[in-house]
PDB file of C-alpha atoms in Angstrom:
ATOM      1  CA  ALA A   1     -31.320   0.210  18.805  1.00 49.00           C
ATOM      2  CA  PRO A   2     -31.458   0.375  15.009  1.00 52.00           C
ATOM      3  CA  VAL A   3     -28.868  -1.583  13.072  1.00 61.00           C
ATOM      4  CA  PHE A   4     -26.298   0.569  11.289  1.00 66.00           C
ATOM      5  CA  VAL A   5     -26.118   0.244   7.533  1.00 65.00           C
ATOM      6  CA  PRO A   6     -23.051   1.828   5.903  1.00 68.00           C
ATOM      7  CA  PRO A   7     -24.114   4.987   4.073  1.00 60.00           C
ATOM      8  CA  GLY A   8     -24.116   5.175   0.310  1.00 64.00           C
ATOM      9  CA  ARG A   9     -21.476   3.060  -1.308  1.00 65.00           C
ATOM     10  CA  PRO A  10     -18.657   2.558   1.218  1.00 67.00           C
ATOM     11  CA  GLN A  11     -16.738   0.068  -0.936  1.00 81.00           C
ATOM     12  CA  PRO A  12     -14.176   2.575  -2.317  1.00 86.00           C
ATOM     13  CA  LEU A  13     -13.411   3.890   1.163  1.00 88.00           C
ATOM     14  CA  LEU A  14     -13.130   0.394   2.637  1.00 91.00           C
ATOM     15  CA  LEU A  15     -10.974  -0.678  -0.309  1.00 91.00           C
ATOM     16  CA  LEU A  16      -8.611   2.243   0.308  1.00 91.00           C
ATOM     17  CA  LEU A  17      -8.458   1.316   3.992  1.00 93.00           C
ATOM     18  CA  ARG A  18      -7.806  -2.330   3.113  1.00 93.00           C
ATOM     19  CA  GLU A  19      -5.066  -1.591   0.582  1.00 91.00           C
ATOM     20  CA  GLY A  20      -3.463   1.499   2.110  1.00 91.00           C
ATOM     21  CA  VAL A  21      -3.517   0.457   5.762  1.00 93.00           C
ATOM     22  CA  LEU A  22      -4.397  -3.195   6.275  1.00 93.00           C
ATOM     23  CA  GLY A  23      -2.193  -4.218   3.344  1.00 89.00           C
ATOM     24  CA  VAL A  24       0.997  -2.745   4.819  1.00 89.00           C
ATOM     25  CA  ARG A  25       3.689  -5.386   5.089  1.00 82.00           C
ATOM     26  CA  THR A  26       6.977  -3.433   5.230  1.00 77.00           C
ATOM     27  CA  LEU A  27       8.339  -0.556   7.298  1.00 75.00           C
ATOM     28  CA  GLY A  28       9.340   1.150   4.058  1.00 71.00           C
ATOM     29  CA  ALA A  29       5.667   1.889   3.375  1.00 73.00           C
ATOM     30  CA  PHE A  30       5.724   4.335   6.282  1.00 71.00           C
ATOM     31  CA  ARG A  31       8.498   6.348   4.620  1.00 73.00           C
ATOM     32  CA  ASP A  32       7.767   5.895   0.920  1.00 65.00           C
ATOM     33  CA  THR A  33       5.525   8.703  -0.286  1.00 64.00           C
ATOM     34  CA  THR A  34       6.839   8.701  -3.846  1.00 67.00           C
ATOM     35  CA  GLU A  35       4.515   8.513  -6.817  1.00 69.00           C
ATOM     36  CA  GLY A  36       1.764  10.284  -4.878  1.00 68.00           C
ATOM     37  CA  ARG A  37       1.286   7.468  -2.375  1.00 72.00           C
ATOM     38  CA  LEU A  38      -0.021   8.135   1.100  1.00 80.00           C
ATOM     39  CA  ASP A  39       1.826   6.636   4.005  1.00 89.00           C
ATOM     40  CA  PRO A  40      -0.344   4.184   6.016  1.00 93.00           C
ATOM     41  CA  VAL A  41      -0.924   6.611   8.907  1.00 92.00           C
ATOM     42  CA  SER A  42      -2.094   9.415   6.605  1.00 90.00           C
ATOM     43  CA  CYS A  43      -4.249   6.947   4.688  1.00 91.00           C
ATOM     44  CA  ALA A  44      -5.817   5.726   7.943  1.00 94.00           C
ATOM     45  CA  ARG A  45      -6.495   9.316   9.053  1.00 93.00           C
ATOM     46  CA  LEU A  46      -8.076  10.164   5.723  1.00 91.00           C
ATOM     47  CA  CYS A  47     -10.293   7.067   5.756  1.00 93.00           C
ATOM     48  CA  LEU A  48     -11.316   7.468   9.396  1.00 94.00           C
ATOM     49  CA  ARG A  49     -12.244  11.123   8.916  1.00 92.00           C
ATOM     50  CA  ALA A  50     -14.183  10.331   5.746  1.00 91.00           C
ATOM     51  CA  TRP A  51     -15.999   7.523   7.557  1.00 91.00           C
ATOM     52  CA  HIS A  52     -16.920   9.886  10.387  1.00 91.00           C
ATOM     53  CA  ILE A  53     -18.336  12.424   7.922  1.00 90.00           C
ATOM     54  CA  ALA A  54     -20.170   9.796   5.860  1.00 86.00           C
ATOM     55  CA  GLY A  55     -21.722   8.355   9.022  1.00 85.00           C
ATOM     56  CA  ASP A  56     -22.821  11.790  10.278  1.00 85.00           C
ATOM     57  CA  GLY A  57     -20.834  11.254  13.481  1.00 84.00           C
ATOM     58  CA  ASP A  58     -23.063   8.328  14.482  1.00 86.00           C
ATOM     59  CA  THR A  59     -21.418   6.090  17.097  1.00 89.00           C
ATOM     60  CA  ALA A  60     -23.074   3.101  15.409  1.00 89.00           C
ATOM     61  CA  ALA A  61     -21.038   3.918  12.284  1.00 89.00           C
ATOM     62  CA  SER A  62     -17.833   3.812  14.316  1.00 91.00           C
ATOM     63  CA  ALA A  63     -18.867   0.561  15.985  1.00 92.00           C
ATOM     64  CA  TRP A  64     -19.565  -0.974  12.563  1.00 91.00           C
ATOM     65  CA  LEU A  65     -16.137   0.106  11.302  1.00 93.00           C
ATOM     66  CA  VAL A  66     -14.416  -1.317  14.401  1.00 94.00           C
ATOM     67  CA  GLY A  67     -16.169  -4.642  13.757  1.00 92.00           C
ATOM     68  CA  TRP A  68     -15.085  -4.542  10.119  1.00 92.00           C
ATOM     69  CA  LEU A  69     -11.474  -3.793  11.087  1.00 94.00           C
ATOM     70  CA  ARG A  70     -11.449  -6.523  13.748  1.00 93.00           C
ATOM     71  CA  ALA A  71     -12.720  -9.068  11.233  1.00 92.00           C
ATOM     72  CA  ARG A  72     -10.059  -8.111   8.663  1.00 91.00           C
ATOM     73  CA  LEU A  73      -7.219  -8.102  11.182  1.00 91.00           C
ATOM     74  CA  ALA A  74      -8.331 -11.448  12.649  1.00 88.00           C
ATOM     75  CA  THR A  75      -7.701 -13.162   9.313  1.00 80.00           C
ATOM     76  CA  ASP A  76      -4.047 -12.059   9.285  1.00 73.00           C
ATOM     77  CA  SER A  77      -1.220 -13.808  11.051  1.00 79.00           C
ATOM     78  CA  ARG A  78       0.203 -12.161  14.164  1.00 77.00           C
ATOM     79  CA  ARG A  79       3.183 -10.890  12.216  1.00 78.00           C
ATOM     80  CA  ALA A  80       0.995  -9.489   9.419  1.00 81.00           C
ATOM     81  CA  ARG A  81      -1.144  -7.548  11.937  1.00 89.00           C
ATOM     82  CA  ARG A  82       1.739  -5.577  13.449  1.00 91.00           C
ATOM     83  CA  LEU A  83       2.229  -2.808  10.900  1.00 92.00           C
ATOM     84  CA  PRO A  84      -1.452  -2.211  10.053  1.00 94.00           C
ATOM     85  CA  SER A  85      -2.189  -2.062  13.782  1.00 94.00           C
ATOM     86  CA  ALA A  86       0.645   0.417  14.314  1.00 93.00           C
ATOM     87  CA  ALA A  87      -0.706   2.643  11.526  1.00 94.00           C
ATOM     88  CA  LEU A  88      -4.192   2.581  13.033  1.00 96.00           C
ATOM     89  CA  VAL A  89      -2.887   3.340  16.536  1.00 95.00           C
ATOM     90  CA  ALA A  90      -0.890   6.312  15.253  1.00 93.00           C
ATOM     91  CA  ALA A  91      -3.910   7.617  13.330  1.00 94.00           C
ATOM     92  CA  LEU A  92      -6.277   7.187  16.274  1.00 95.00           C
ATOM     93  CA  LEU A  93      -4.078   8.443  19.124  1.00 94.00           C
ATOM     94  CA  TRP A  94      -1.746  11.106  17.740  1.00 89.00           C
ATOM     95  CA  PRO A  95      -3.096  14.435  16.545  1.00 81.00           C
ATOM     96  CA  ASP A  96      -2.404  15.330  12.934  1.00 71.00           C
ATOM     97  CA  ASP A  97       0.570  17.647  12.486  1.00 66.00           C
ATOM     98  CA  GLY A  98      -1.394  19.744  10.008  1.00 61.00           C
ATOM     99  CA  ALA A  99      -1.119  23.493   9.675  1.00 55.00           C
ATOM    100  CA  SER A 100      -4.462  24.022  11.434  1.00 61.00           C
ATOM    101  CA  GLY A 101      -2.903  23.336  14.833  1.00 64.00           C
ATOM    102  CA  ASP A 102      -5.869  21.127  15.693  1.00 68.00           C
ATOM    103  CA  GLN A 103      -4.932  18.704  18.475  1.00 76.00           C
ATOM    104  CA  THR A 104      -8.050  16.557  18.116  1.00 81.00           C
ATOM    105  CA  VAL A 105      -7.549  12.829  18.643  1.00 90.00           C
ATOM    106  CA  LEU A 106      -9.528  10.710  16.178  1.00 92.00           C
ATOM    107  CA  MET A 107     -10.252   8.057  18.783  1.00 94.00           C
ATOM    108  CA  ASP A 108     -12.307  10.652  20.657  1.00 93.00           C
ATOM    109  CA  VAL A 109     -13.937  12.125  17.557  1.00 92.00           C
ATOM    110  CA  LEU A 110     -15.052   8.696  16.368  1.00 93.00           C
ATOM    111  CA  GLN A 111     -15.859   7.557  19.915  1.00 93.00           C
ATOM    112  CA  ILE A 112     -13.877   4.374  19.392  1.00 94.00           C
ATOM    113  CA  GLU A 113     -13.846   2.116  22.413  1.00 93.00           C
ATOM    114  CA  LEU A 114     -10.605   1.984  24.360  1.00 95.00           C
ATOM    115  CA  LYS A 115     -10.671  -1.832  24.288  1.00 95.00           C
ATOM    116  CA  PHE A 116     -10.190  -1.820  20.500  1.00 95.00           C
ATOM    117  CA  VAL A 117      -7.246   0.589  20.696  1.00 95.00           C
ATOM    118  CA  VAL A 118      -5.644  -1.557  23.417  1.00 94.00           C
ATOM    119  CA  GLU A 119      -6.095  -4.625  21.170  1.00 93.00           C
ATOM    120  CA  LEU A 120      -4.342  -2.751  18.359  1.00 94.00           C
ATOM    121  CA  CYS A 121      -1.475  -1.774  20.674  1.00 93.00           C
ATOM    122  CA  GLN A 122      -1.091  -5.374  21.790  1.00 91.00           C
ATOM    123  CA  ALA A 123      -1.072  -6.546  18.172  1.00 90.00           C
ATOM    124  CA  CYS A 124       1.873  -4.211  17.525  1.00 85.00           C
ATOM    125  CA  HIS A 125       3.932  -6.148  20.068  1.00 81.00           C
ATOM    126  CA  ASP A 126       2.788  -9.751  19.511  1.00 63.00           C
TER     127      ASP A 126
END
């Protein structure tokens, strides 16, 4: 199988994911949407959808992103992984409450392996 290479210049998208989701350290970030900030769950949804579009729905693109997320989360302490993992779980498993009424689950759209989502759930409770 061909090796996936991130399309275009993914650095801004990965930076947003790193700062807006992986950088979450307080529960207040989930409620604070002042000054035009996105909460971590909305940020994760936005980044995951953009990644799916940029990768043309390729499962290799999703697998690459899962590897990238695993590597970033592995460098954090157990405590530091809890909130970013919770944001990712909420973004992957719960449908967006948008006006469209779409009940699509991003985990299915991105074809993310269940093992990764279980790892995220476990990290929430470590």
